[in-house]
Coordinates of C-alpha atoms in Angstrom, one line a residue:
Chain B
M1 CA -41.3 -11.8 12.4
T2 CA -38.2 -11.8 10.2
V3 CA -34.4 -11.9 10.5
L4 CA -32.8 -9.1 8.5
V5 CA -29.3 -9.6 6.9
V6 CA -27.2 -6.6 6.0
A7 CA -25.5 -7.6 2.7
E8 CA -21.9 -6.4 2.7
H9 CA -20.7 -5.5 -0.7
D10 CA -18.1 -3.3 -2.3
R11 CA -19.5 -1.4 -5.3
G12 CA -21.7 -4.4 -6.0
A13 CA -19.2 -7.2 -5.3
L14 CA -20.7 -9.3 -2.5
A15 CA -18.5 -10.1 0.5
P16 CA -18.4 -13.9 1.0
A17 CA -19.1 -13.4 4.7
T18 CA -22.6 -12.2 3.8
L19 CA -23.5 -15.7 2.7
E20 CA -22.4 -17.1 6.1
A21 CA -24.6 -14.5 7.7
C22 CA -27.5 -15.7 5.5
A23 CA -26.9 -19.3 6.6
F24 CA -26.8 -18.2 10.3
A25 CA -30.0 -16.2 9.8
R26 CA -31.8 -19.3 8.4
S27 CA -30.8 -21.3 11.5
L28 CA -32.9 -18.9 13.6
G29 CA -36.0 -20.4 12.0
E30 CA -37.7 -17.2 10.8
P31 CA -38.0 -15.8 7.2
V32 CA -34.8 -14.2 6.1
H33 CA -34.9 -10.8 4.5
A34 CA -31.9 -8.8 3.4
I35 CA -31.0 -5.2 2.7
T36 CA -28.7 -4.2 -0.2
I37 CA -27.4 -0.7 0.1
G38 CA -26.9 1.4 -3.1
A39 CA -28.0 0.8 -6.7
A40 CA -24.6 -0.9 -7.4
A41 CA -25.9 -3.9 -5.3
D42 CA -29.2 -4.4 -7.2
G43 CA -27.7 -7.3 -9.1
L44 CA -27.2 -9.4 -5.9
V45 CA -30.9 -10.6 -5.6
A46 CA -30.3 -13.9 -7.4
T47 CA -27.3 -14.8 -5.2
L48 CA -29.1 -13.9 -2.0
A49 CA -32.1 -16.0 -3.0
E50 CA -29.8 -18.9 -3.6
Y51 CA -28.8 -18.6 0.1
G52 CA -32.3 -18.5 1.4
V53 CA -33.3 -14.8 1.3
S54 CA -36.9 -14.4 0.4
V55 CA -37.2 -10.6 0.3
V56 CA -34.5 -8.2 -0.7
V57 CA -34.9 -4.6 0.3
Q58 CA -33.0 -2.4 -2.2
A59 CA -32.1 1.0 -0.7
H60 CA -31.3 3.8 -3.1
H61 CA -30.0 7.3 -2.5
D62 CA -27.3 9.6 -3.9
L63 CA -25.4 9.2 -0.6
L64 CA -25.3 5.5 -1.1
A65 CA -23.3 5.6 -4.3
D66 CA -20.2 4.2 -2.4
Y67 CA -19.5 2.9 1.0
G68 CA -20.0 5.3 4.0
P69 CA -20.4 4.0 7.5
E70 CA -22.8 6.7 8.7
A71 CA -25.1 6.6 5.6
W72 CA -25.2 2.8 5.6
G73 CA -25.9 2.7 9.4
E74 CA -28.6 5.3 9.2
T75 CA -30.3 3.4 6.3
V76 CA -30.4 0.2 8.2
A77 CA -31.6 1.9 11.3
Q78 CA -34.5 3.4 9.4
L79 CA -35.4 0.0 8.0
V80 CA -35.3 -1.5 11.5
R81 CA -37.6 1.1 12.9
Q82 CA -40.1 0.4 10.1
Y83 CA -39.7 -3.5 10.1
Q84 CA -39.1 -4.2 13.8
P85 CA -37.3 -7.5 12.8
T86 CA -36.5 -10.1 15.5
A87 CA -32.8 -9.7 14.7
V88 CA -30.4 -7.9 12.3
L89 CA -27.3 -9.8 11.2
A90 CA -24.2 -8.4 9.6
T91 CA -20.8 -9.7 8.7
G92 CA -18.1 -9.9 11.4
T93 CA -15.7 -8.0 9.2
D94 CA -14.3 -4.4 9.4
R95 CA -17.3 -3.0 7.5
G96 CA -19.9 -5.3 9.1
N97 CA -18.9 -4.4 12.6
E98 CA -18.6 -0.7 11.7
V99 CA -22.0 -0.5 10.1
M100 CA -23.7 -2.5 12.9
A101 CA -22.1 -0.2 15.6
Q102 CA -23.6 2.7 13.7
V103 CA -27.0 1.0 13.6
A104 CA -26.8 0.2 17.4
A105 CA -25.7 3.8 18.3
R106 CA -28.6 5.3 16.2
L107 CA -31.2 2.9 17.7
G108 CA -29.8 3.0 21.3
L109 CA -29.7 -0.8 21.2
P110 CA -27.1 -3.3 22.4
M111 CA -25.0 -5.0 19.7
V112 CA -23.1 -8.3 20.1
A113 CA -20.0 -8.6 17.8
N114 CA -18.5 -11.7 16.3
V115 CA -21.1 -14.3 17.3
T116 CA -20.7 -18.0 16.8
A117 CA -23.9 -19.4 18.4
V118 CA -27.3 -18.2 19.5
T119 CA -29.9 -19.8 21.8
P120 CA -33.1 -17.8 21.5
G121 CA -35.2 -17.3 24.7
E122 CA -35.8 -14.4 27.0
P123 CA -33.1 -13.1 27.0
W124 CA -31.1 -14.7 24.2
T125 CA -27.9 -16.5 25.2
I126 CA -25.1 -15.9 22.8
T127 CA -21.6 -17.3 22.3
R128 CA -19.1 -14.8 20.8
V129 CA -15.3 -14.8 20.2
R130 CA -12.8 -12.7 22.2
W131 CA -9.1 -12.3 21.7
G132 CA -9.4 -13.0 18.0
G133 CA -10.9 -16.4 18.7
S134 CA -8.6 -17.7 21.4
L135 CA -11.3 -17.2 24.1
L136 CA -15.1 -17.5 24.0
E137 CA -17.6 -15.4 25.9
E138 CA -21.1 -16.4 26.8
C139 CA -23.4 -13.5 27.3
T140 CA -27.1 -12.6 27.4
L141 CA -28.7 -10.1 25.1
A142 CA -31.9 -8.4 26.1
A143 CA -33.4 -6.1 23.4
G144 CA -36.4 -5.6 21.2
T145 CA -34.4 -6.2 18.0
K146 CA -31.2 -8.1 18.4
L147 CA -28.2 -6.7 16.6
L148 CA -25.4 -9.2 15.9
T149 CA -22.4 -9.6 13.7
I150 CA -21.4 -13.1 12.8
A151 CA -17.8 -14.3 13.3
H152 CA -16.3 -15.0 9.9
H153 CA -15.8 -18.8 9.3
S154 CA -18.0 -19.7 12.2
L155 CA -20.2 -21.8 9.9
E156 CA -20.4 -22.9 6.3
A157 CA -22.3 -20.8 3.8
S158 CA -24.5 -23.6 2.4
P159 CA -27.0 -22.7 -0.3
A160 CA -30.8 -23.1 0.3
P161 CA -32.6 -21.6 -2.8
V162 CA -35.9 -19.8 -2.5
D163 CA -37.8 -17.4 -4.8
A164 CA -37.0 -13.8 -3.8
T165 CA -39.0 -10.7 -4.3
T166 CA -37.7 -7.1 -4.1
E167 CA -38.8 -4.0 -2.3
A168 CA -37.6 -0.5 -3.0
M169 CA -36.5 1.7 -0.1
A170 CA -35.7 5.4 -0.3
P171 CA -34.1 6.3 3.1
D172 CA -34.2 9.8 4.4
L173 CA -30.6 10.8 4.7
G174 CA -29.3 14.2 5.7
A175 CA -26.7 15.9 3.5
E176 CA -24.2 15.9 6.5
L177 CA -23.8 12.1 6.1
A178 CA -21.5 12.8 3.1
R179 CA -18.8 13.5 5.8
T180 CA -18.0 9.9 6.1
M181 CA -18.2 8.8 2.5
V182 CA -15.2 7.4 0.6
V183 CA -13.7 10.4 -1.3
E184 CA -10.8 8.6 -3.0
R185 CA -9.8 5.0 -3.7
V186 CA -6.5 3.4 -4.7
E187 CA -7.1 -0.1 -6.1
R188 CA -4.8 -2.8 -4.8
A189 CA -2.2 -3.9 -7.4
A190 CA -2.8 -7.4 -8.6
G191 CA -0.6 -10.2 -7.2
V192 CA -0.1 -12.5 -4.3
T193 CA -0.8 -10.9 -0.9
L194 CA -0.1 -12.2 2.6
A195 CA -3.8 -12.8 3.0
T196 CA -4.2 -14.8 -0.2
A197 CA -0.8 -16.6 -0.5
A198 CA -0.7 -20.4 -0.7
L199 CA 2.6 -20.4 1.1
V200 CA 3.8 -18.1 3.8
V201 CA 7.3 -18.1 5.4
G202 CA 7.0 -16.4 8.7
G203 CA 9.8 -15.1 11.0
G204 CA 9.8 -14.2 14.6
R205 CA 12.1 -12.9 17.3
G206 CA 14.4 -15.8 16.6
V207 CA 15.4 -14.4 13.2
G208 CA 17.3 -11.8 15.2
S209 CA 17.6 -8.9 12.8
A210 CA 16.2 -7.3 9.6
E211 CA 19.1 -8.9 7.7
G212 CA 18.3 -12.2 9.2
F213 CA 15.2 -12.4 7.0
T214 CA 17.2 -12.8 3.8
P215 CA 17.2 -16.6 3.9
L216 CA 13.4 -16.5 4.6
E217 CA 13.0 -14.2 1.5
E218 CA 15.0 -16.7 -0.6
L219 CA 12.9 -19.7 0.5
A220 CA 9.6 -17.8 -0.1
S221 CA 10.9 -16.7 -3.5
A222 CA 12.0 -20.2 -4.5
L223 CA 8.5 -21.5 -3.7
G224 CA 6.4 -18.5 -5.0
G225 CA 5.3 -17.6 -1.4
V226 CA 5.5 -14.5 0.7
V227 CA 7.2 -13.5 3.9
G228 CA 5.3 -12.7 7.1
C229 CA 6.4 -12.0 10.6
S230 CA 5.3 -11.7 14.2
R231 CA 4.5 -8.6 16.2
A232 CA 7.9 -8.8 18.0
V233 CA 9.5 -8.3 14.6
T234 CA 7.5 -5.2 13.6
N235 CA 8.0 -3.7 17.1
N236 CA 11.7 -4.1 16.7
G237 CA 11.5 -2.3 13.4
W238 CA 12.9 -5.2 11.4
R239 CA 10.0 -5.4 9.0
N240 CA 7.0 -3.3 8.0
H241 CA 3.7 -3.8 9.8
T242 CA 2.1 -4.8 6.4
D243 CA 4.0 -8.1 6.9
Q244 CA 2.6 -8.8 10.4
V245 CA 0.6 -11.9 10.9
G246 CA -1.7 -11.8 13.9
Q247 CA -4.6 -10.5 15.8
T248 CA -3.7 -6.9 15.1
G249 CA -2.1 -7.7 11.7
T250 CA -3.1 -9.9 8.8
R251 CA -5.1 -13.2 9.2
I252 CA -3.5 -15.8 6.8
A253 CA -4.9 -19.1 5.5
P254 CA -2.2 -20.6 3.3
D255 CA -1.8 -24.3 2.4
L256 CA 1.5 -24.3 4.3
Y257 CA 2.8 -21.9 6.9
I258 CA 6.5 -22.2 7.7
A259 CA 6.9 -20.5 11.1
C260 CA 10.6 -19.8 11.8
G261 CA 11.8 -18.8 15.2
I262 CA 8.3 -17.9 16.4
S263 CA 7.3 -18.7 19.9
G264 CA 3.5 -18.7 19.1
A265 CA 2.0 -16.2 21.5
I266 CA -1.8 -15.7 21.3
Q267 CA -1.3 -12.5 19.3
H268 CA 0.4 -14.4 16.5
W269 CA -1.4 -17.7 16.7
V270 CA -4.9 -16.2 16.0
G271 CA -3.5 -14.8 12.8
A272 CA -2.0 -18.1 11.7
M273 CA -4.4 -20.7 13.0
A274 CA -6.4 -20.9 9.7
S275 CA -3.4 -22.2 7.9
K276 CA -4.1 -25.7 6.5
T277 CA -0.7 -27.1 7.5
I278 CA 1.8 -25.5 9.9
L279 CA 5.6 -26.3 9.9
A280 CA 7.4 -24.9 12.8
I281 CA 11.2 -24.4 12.8
N282 CA 12.5 -23.7 16.3
T283 CA 15.4 -24.5 18.6
D284 CA 12.9 -25.0 21.4
K285 CA 10.9 -28.2 21.0
D286 CA 8.5 -27.0 23.7
A287 CA 7.7 -23.6 22.1
N288 CA 3.9 -23.1 21.7
M289 CA 4.3 -22.8 17.9
V290 CA 6.0 -26.2 17.8
T291 CA 3.4 -28.0 20.0
K292 CA 0.6 -26.5 18.0
A293 CA 2.2 -27.2 14.6
D294 CA 1.4 -30.2 12.4
V295 CA 5.1 -30.8 11.7
A296 CA 8.3 -29.4 13.1
V297 CA 12.0 -29.3 12.6
I298 CA 14.0 -28.8 15.8
G299 CA 17.0 -26.6 15.0
D300 CA 18.4 -23.2 14.3
L301 CA 16.4 -21.5 11.5
H302 CA 19.6 -19.9 10.3
Q303 CA 20.9 -23.3 9.3
V304 CA 17.6 -25.1 8.5
V305 CA 16.0 -22.5 6.2
P306 CA 19.0 -22.2 3.8
A307 CA 19.3 -26.1 3.7
I308 CA 15.6 -26.3 2.7
T309 CA 16.1 -23.7 -0.1
A310 CA 19.2 -25.6 -1.3
E311 CA 17.2 -28.9 -1.3
V312 CA 14.4 -27.3 -3.3
R313 CA 16.9 -26.0 -5.9
R314 CA 18.7 -29.4 -6.0
R315 CA 15.4 -31.3 -6.8
R316 CA 14.3 -28.7 -9.3
G317 CA 17.7 -29.1 -11.0
A318 CA 17.4 -32.9 -11.0
Chain G
M1 CA -4.7 20.9 17.7
N2 CA -6.1 19.3 20.8
V3 CA -6.4 15.5 20.6
L4 CA -8.0 13.1 23.0
V5 CA -7.1 9.4 23.0
C6 CA -9.3 6.8 24.8
V7 CA -7.3 3.8 25.8
K8 CA -7.9 0.5 27.6
R9 CA -5.8 -1.5 30.0
V10 CA -5.6 -5.1 28.9
P11 CA -3.7 -8.2 30.0
A12 CA -0.7 -9.2 27.9
P13 CA -1.2 -13.0 27.6
G14 CA 1.6 -15.3 26.3
A15 CA 0.8 -18.7 24.8
K16 CA -2.5 -19.4 26.5
I17 CA -5.2 -17.4 28.2
N18 CA -6.3 -18.8 31.5
I19 CA -9.7 -18.1 33.1
T20 CA -10.4 -17.6 36.8
A21 CA -12.3 -20.4 38.6
D22 CA -15.6 -18.5 38.6
G23 CA -15.3 -17.9 34.8
Q24 CA -15.7 -14.1 35.2
A25 CA -12.3 -12.9 34.1
V26 CA -9.0 -13.7 32.6
D27 CA -6.7 -15.0 35.3
T28 CA -4.1 -12.3 35.4
A29 CA -2.1 -13.7 38.4
Y30 CA 1.0 -14.2 36.3
L31 CA 0.3 -11.7 33.6
A32 CA 1.6 -8.2 32.8
F33 CA -0.8 -5.5 31.6
T34 CA -0.4 -3.2 28.7
T35 CA -2.3 -0.7 26.6
S36 CA -4.4 -2.4 23.9
P37 CA -2.2 -2.4 20.8
H38 CA -4.3 -0.3 18.5
E39 CA -4.6 2.3 21.2
E40 CA -0.9 2.4 21.8
C41 CA -0.6 3.5 18.2
A42 CA -3.4 6.0 18.7
V43 CA -1.4 7.6 21.4
E44 CA 1.6 7.9 19.1
A45 CA -0.5 9.3 16.4
A46 CA -1.9 12.0 18.8
V47 CA 1.6 12.9 19.9
Q48 CA 2.8 13.2 16.3
L49 CA -0.2 15.4 15.4
V50 CA 0.5 17.7 18.4
E51 CA 4.2 17.9 17.4
A52 CA 3.3 18.9 13.9
H53 CA 0.3 21.2 14.6
G54 CA 0.7 22.4 18.2
G55 CA -1.9 22.0 21.0
E56 CA -1.8 19.1 23.4
A57 CA -2.7 15.4 23.7
T58 CA -5.0 14.1 26.5
V59 CA -5.4 10.5 27.4
M60 CA -8.5 9.0 29.0
T61 CA -9.4 5.6 30.3
L62 CA -12.3 3.8 32.0
G63 CA -11.0 1.0 34.1
P64 CA -9.6 -0.2 37.5
T65 CA -7.5 2.4 39.4
E66 CA -4.4 0.4 38.3
A67 CA -5.1 1.7 34.7
E68 CA -3.4 4.8 35.9
E69 CA -0.3 2.9 34.9
Q70 CA -1.4 3.0 31.2
L71 CA -2.2 6.7 31.5
R72 CA 1.3 7.4 32.9
Y73 CA 2.8 5.4 30.1
A74 CA 1.0 7.6 27.6
A75 CA 2.3 10.7 29.5
S76 CA 5.8 9.3 29.3
V77 CA 5.6 9.3 25.5
G78 CA 4.1 12.8 25.2
A79 CA 0.5 13.0 26.4
A80 CA 0.1 16.2 28.4
K81 CA -3.0 15.4 30.4
C82 CA -4.5 12.2 32.0
V83 CA -8.1 11.4 32.9
L84 CA -9.1 8.3 34.8
L85 CA -12.7 7.0 35.1
P86 CA -12.3 4.5 37.9
I87 CA -14.5 1.4 38.1
D88 CA -14.6 -1.5 40.6
G89 CA -14.6 -5.1 39.6
A90 CA -15.6 -6.4 36.2
D91 CA -15.5 -4.6 32.9
W92 CA -18.4 -2.4 32.0
D93 CA -20.5 -3.5 29.0
P94 CA -19.9 -1.5 25.8
Q95 CA -23.0 0.7 26.0
R96 CA -22.3 1.7 29.6
T97 CA -18.6 2.3 28.8
A98 CA -19.5 4.5 25.9
Q99 CA -22.1 6.5 27.9
A100 CA -19.6 7.1 30.6
L101 CA -16.9 8.2 28.2
A102 CA -19.2 10.5 26.2
T103 CA -20.4 12.2 29.5
A104 CA -16.8 12.6 30.8
I105 CA -15.6 14.0 27.4
A106 CA -18.5 16.5 27.4
G107 CA -17.5 17.6 30.9
V108 CA -13.8 18.0 30.0
E109 CA -14.8 20.0 26.9
A110 CA -17.1 22.2 28.8
A111 CA -14.2 23.2 31.0
N112 CA -11.3 23.3 28.6
G113 CA -12.8 23.7 25.1
P114 CA -13.5 21.1 22.5
F115 CA -11.1 18.4 21.2
D116 CA -10.4 18.8 17.5
L117 CA -9.9 15.1 17.2
I118 CA -10.8 12.1 19.4
L119 CA -8.9 8.8 18.8
F120 CA -10.0 5.3 19.8
G121 CA -8.4 1.9 19.0
N122 CA -10.3 0.0 16.3
E123 CA -11.3 -2.6 18.9
S124 CA -9.9 -3.6 22.3
A125 CA -7.6 -6.6 22.3
D126 CA -9.4 -8.4 25.1
S127 CA -13.2 -8.0 24.7
G128 CA -13.3 -6.8 21.1
N129 CA -16.8 -5.4 21.0
F130 CA -16.1 -3.1 18.1
Q131 CA -18.5 -0.4 19.1
V132 CA -17.4 2.0 21.9
G133 CA -15.8 4.6 19.6
V134 CA -18.8 4.7 17.3
R135 CA -21.2 5.1 20.2
V136 CA -19.2 7.9 21.7
A137 CA -18.9 9.7 18.3
H138 CA -22.7 9.4 17.8
A139 CA -23.4 10.7 21.3
L140 CA -21.2 13.7 20.6
G141 CA -22.7 14.2 17.1
R142 CA -19.4 13.8 15.4
P143 CA -18.3 11.8 12.3
I144 CA -16.2 8.6 12.8
V145 CA -14.4 6.2 10.6
N146 CA -12.8 3.0 11.9
G147 CA -9.7 1.0 10.7
V148 CA -7.6 4.2 10.1
K149 CA -4.0 3.7 9.2
G150 CA -3.1 7.2 8.0
I151 CA -4.1 10.7 9.2
E152 CA -3.4 14.0 7.5
V153 CA -4.8 17.3 8.6
D154 CA -6.3 19.2 5.7
G155 CA -7.5 22.7 6.7
D156 CA -10.6 22.3 8.9
A157 CA -10.8 18.6 8.1
V158 CA -8.8 15.4 8.4
R159 CA -8.0 12.9 5.7
A160 CA -8.1 9.4 7.0
R161 CA -6.8 6.4 5.1
R162 CA -7.7 2.8 5.6
E163 CA -7.0 -0.5 4.0
A164 CA -9.9 -2.5 2.5
D165 CA -9.9 -5.8 0.5
A166 CA -10.0 -3.9 -2.8
G167 CA -7.4 -1.3 -1.9
V168 CA -6.9 1.9 0.1
E169 CA -9.9 4.1 0.9
V170 CA -9.6 7.7 1.8
Y171 CA -12.2 9.7 3.8
R172 CA -12.3 13.4 4.5
L173 CA -14.0 14.2 7.9
P174 CA -14.7 17.7 9.0
L175 CA -13.3 18.6 12.4
P176 CA -14.1 17.9 15.2
A177 CA -14.0 14.3 14.3
V178 CA -13.4 10.8 15.8
L179 CA -11.2 8.1 14.3
G180 CA -10.8 4.4 15.2
I181 CA -7.0 3.7 14.8
K182 CA -5.4 0.4 13.7
E183 CA -2.0 -0.8 14.6
G184 CA 0.5 -0.2 11.7
I185 CA -0.3 3.5 11.4
N186 CA 3.0 4.1 13.1
L187 CA 5.7 2.5 15.2
P188 CA 5.1 3.8 18.8
R189 CA 8.2 5.4 20.3
Y190 CA 9.8 4.2 23.6
P191 CA 9.7 6.6 26.5
T192 CA 12.8 8.6 27.2
M193 CA 14.3 8.9 30.7
K194 CA 13.0 12.5 30.7
G195 CA 9.6 11.3 29.7
R196 CA 9.5 8.7 32.4
L197 CA 10.3 11.3 35.1
A198 CA 7.7 13.7 33.8
A199 CA 5.1 10.8 33.8
K200 CA 5.7 10.1 37.4
K201 CA 4.7 13.7 38.2
A202 CA 1.9 13.9 35.8
E203 CA -1.4 14.8 37.3
V204 CA -4.2 12.2 36.8
A205 CA -7.6 13.8 37.0
Q206 CA -10.4 11.5 38.3
V207 CA -13.9 11.7 37.0
A208 CA -16.6 9.4 38.4
P209 CA -18.0 7.4 35.5
E210 CA -21.8 7.6 34.9
G211 CA -23.5 5.0 32.8
E212 CA -26.5 2.7 32.9
P213 CA -25.9 -1.0 32.3
G214 CA -26.7 -2.0 28.6
G215 CA -28.5 -5.0 27.1
Q216 CA -25.4 -7.2 26.6
Q217 CA -24.2 -8.9 29.8
M218 CA -21.4 -11.3 30.1
V219 CA -22.3 -14.6 31.8
T220 CA -19.0 -16.4 31.7
L221 CA -15.8 -16.9 29.7
V222 CA -15.1 -20.3 28.1
Q223 CA -12.0 -21.9 26.6
P224 CA -12.6 -22.8 23.0
P225 CA -12.6 -26.5 22.3
V226 CA -8.9 -27.7 22.2
T227 CA -7.8 -29.5 19.1
V228 CA -4.8 -31.5 20.3
T229 CA -2.2 -31.6 17.7
E230 CA 0.3 -34.5 17.6
T231 CA 3.3 -32.6 16.2
V232 CA 5.3 -34.8 13.8
I233 CA 9.0 -34.0 14.2
L234 CA 10.6 -34.2 10.8
G235 CA 14.1 -34.1 12.1
H236 CA 16.8 -32.0 13.7
G237 CA 18.8 -29.2 12.1
P238 CA 19.7 -28.9 8.4
D239 CA 19.6 -32.7 8.0
A240 CA 15.8 -32.4 8.1
A241 CA 15.7 -30.5 4.8
P242 CA 14.9 -33.5 2.5
A243 CA 12.0 -34.4 4.7
V244 CA 10.7 -30.8 4.5
V245 CA 10.9 -30.8 0.8
D246 CA 9.1 -34.2 0.7
L247 CA 6.3 -32.5 2.5
L248 CA 6.3 -29.6 0.0
E249 CA 6.0 -32.1 -2.8
E250 CA 3.2 -33.9 -1.0
L251 CA 1.3 -30.6 -0.6
G252 CA 1.8 -29.8 -4.3
L253 CA 3.9 -26.7 -3.4
L254 CA 7.0 -27.7 -5.3
K255 CA 6.0 -26.7 -8.8

C-alpha cells in the first residue's frame, strides 16, 4: 500500500506546503508516491525525491496546461481508482482544499480538511483545526482511501532523500472540464505585501476613523513596513479588505507586528499569531491582544505611535 | 438572473472559544450568532447581481430552527425567498449536509425553474471543512470555483476573479454555475428599516433535510495547547517610545 501526495504547484513552481505534506505522508509509515499535474511540473521529481517520494506519477493532458480545479480533481480521482492508495494527502491551502474536495466529490468519499495529526486504526482517529486554528476537532474517518489535507505549518518539511522513478499518466478528461480552467492571469506586482512583510503596523477599532490611520502609515513607512487592520476596521469602511489581517483576511508572519488599538478577537488573532514578536499598544491592559502579546505599551495609540515615529527619526538623524 | 445563496449560522466568539462540558459543541451560552462572514458577502453579491440583472435572490440554510434568524437577516438586505432545512442537535457532517442541500435545491428547481447561479461561502467560519459547495456543485453537475472575489456576468457565462499567490486568476464558467465566495468581494450593506419590516413578514419555506451520515464523524472538540505569554510592559503612554525603538533595534528592524 502507498500514500499518495498531490503536489501543489503553479505552472511548475512547487508550493512549499507540498513538502510538509510529503513529510506528513512519510510519518504514516508506507511508501510515499506523488502525482504532479501537467507537463509544467515534470521538473519537480528531484525535489520530491529529496523529501522522500519514491515514485512520481506525471499526468499529462491538454486540459492540464494550467490550473483548473475540476480537471485536477478528476485526474487525481482516476489515479486513486487505479492505485487504491491507503491515503491521499494534499496541501491545506486554497488550491489543495479545492482539489481534494473535487476528488472527494468524484469518488463519493469523505475528506478531512486541515489535519494536524493522524492515528491509523479502524477507523482512523484524526485531529484537525477549526476556526483557523483556535480550536481543534478530534474526528474519526472511515473510508477505503482516506482523503486528507494537511494544515499548513503543522509540521516541519524535513528532507529524507530517496531515489525516485517516474510513471506517465494520461488521464481521460472530458472537454467540458475546460469550463473551470484559468482563462486569464494578472501577475502580482513585485514589492512587499502584507503576507510577506517583515514589519506590520496594524490598527483596530481604537484607531477611530480612516484618517486615524495616518500616524500608522507614517510609522510603517519610516520602518519599511506595511499597514494592516482588523475586521472591525474594514466593516466600518475605514480601509480596504486587502489590508485585513485575520481568519477571513490575510495571515501574516512578520518579525514584528505592532497591533494598535486592537482588542484581539479570535477572528484577528488567528491571522496574526504567526508573527514572531507582537507589540500591542492599547489603553486597556487587559485586552486580549495585550495579554497575548510579547511586549506592550499601555496608552493611547494616537499619542504613542507618533512618539515612536519621532524617536525612530531622531535616532536615524543622530 | 435567479441566484441562490447557501449560508450557515455560526457563533460569533470574542477573545476565546469555550467548549461545552461534554466536548460536543462550542459553548454558546454567552455568544451571539451571525452568518458566516464569507456567506454574508455572498448574500450581498447575490443582491447586487439581482439589482443589476433582474430576477431574485433566494437564501437557504441547513441548521437549527433558530437559523431562521440568519435567513430573515438576508431577507432584510434584499433576499426575496428563504428556505430552511431544519436539523436537531449537532451539526451534520459535510457529506450529509451537501447531500441534503443538493436534494433540496433540486426540489426547489423542479418547482420554480433552475437557479442561474448558486453561491456558497469559501468555507464556514466554525467547522471549516472546505467541501460542501464543491460536493453540491458536483451532485448538480455544475462547474464551481472557490475563493471568488469578483463576479461579472458575461453573456451566458460568469467571469470569476480570485487572488492567488502569484496574482489574480480569472475563470469563465458557463451558467448555470456555482461559486465559493470570499470576504472582501464587497462590503455588505446594513438593513434599512423598510428591509427589517419586510424581513419580519418574509415567508420561510421548510424542507425536511435528507442525507445519509458520511465517513467523517466528530468525536470531540479540544482546546489547542495554550502557550502562556508573559507580556512585558515597556511603559505607559508616549514616554515608552525609546523602549519601543530599543526593541526595533534589537530585532534588526531599524535599518
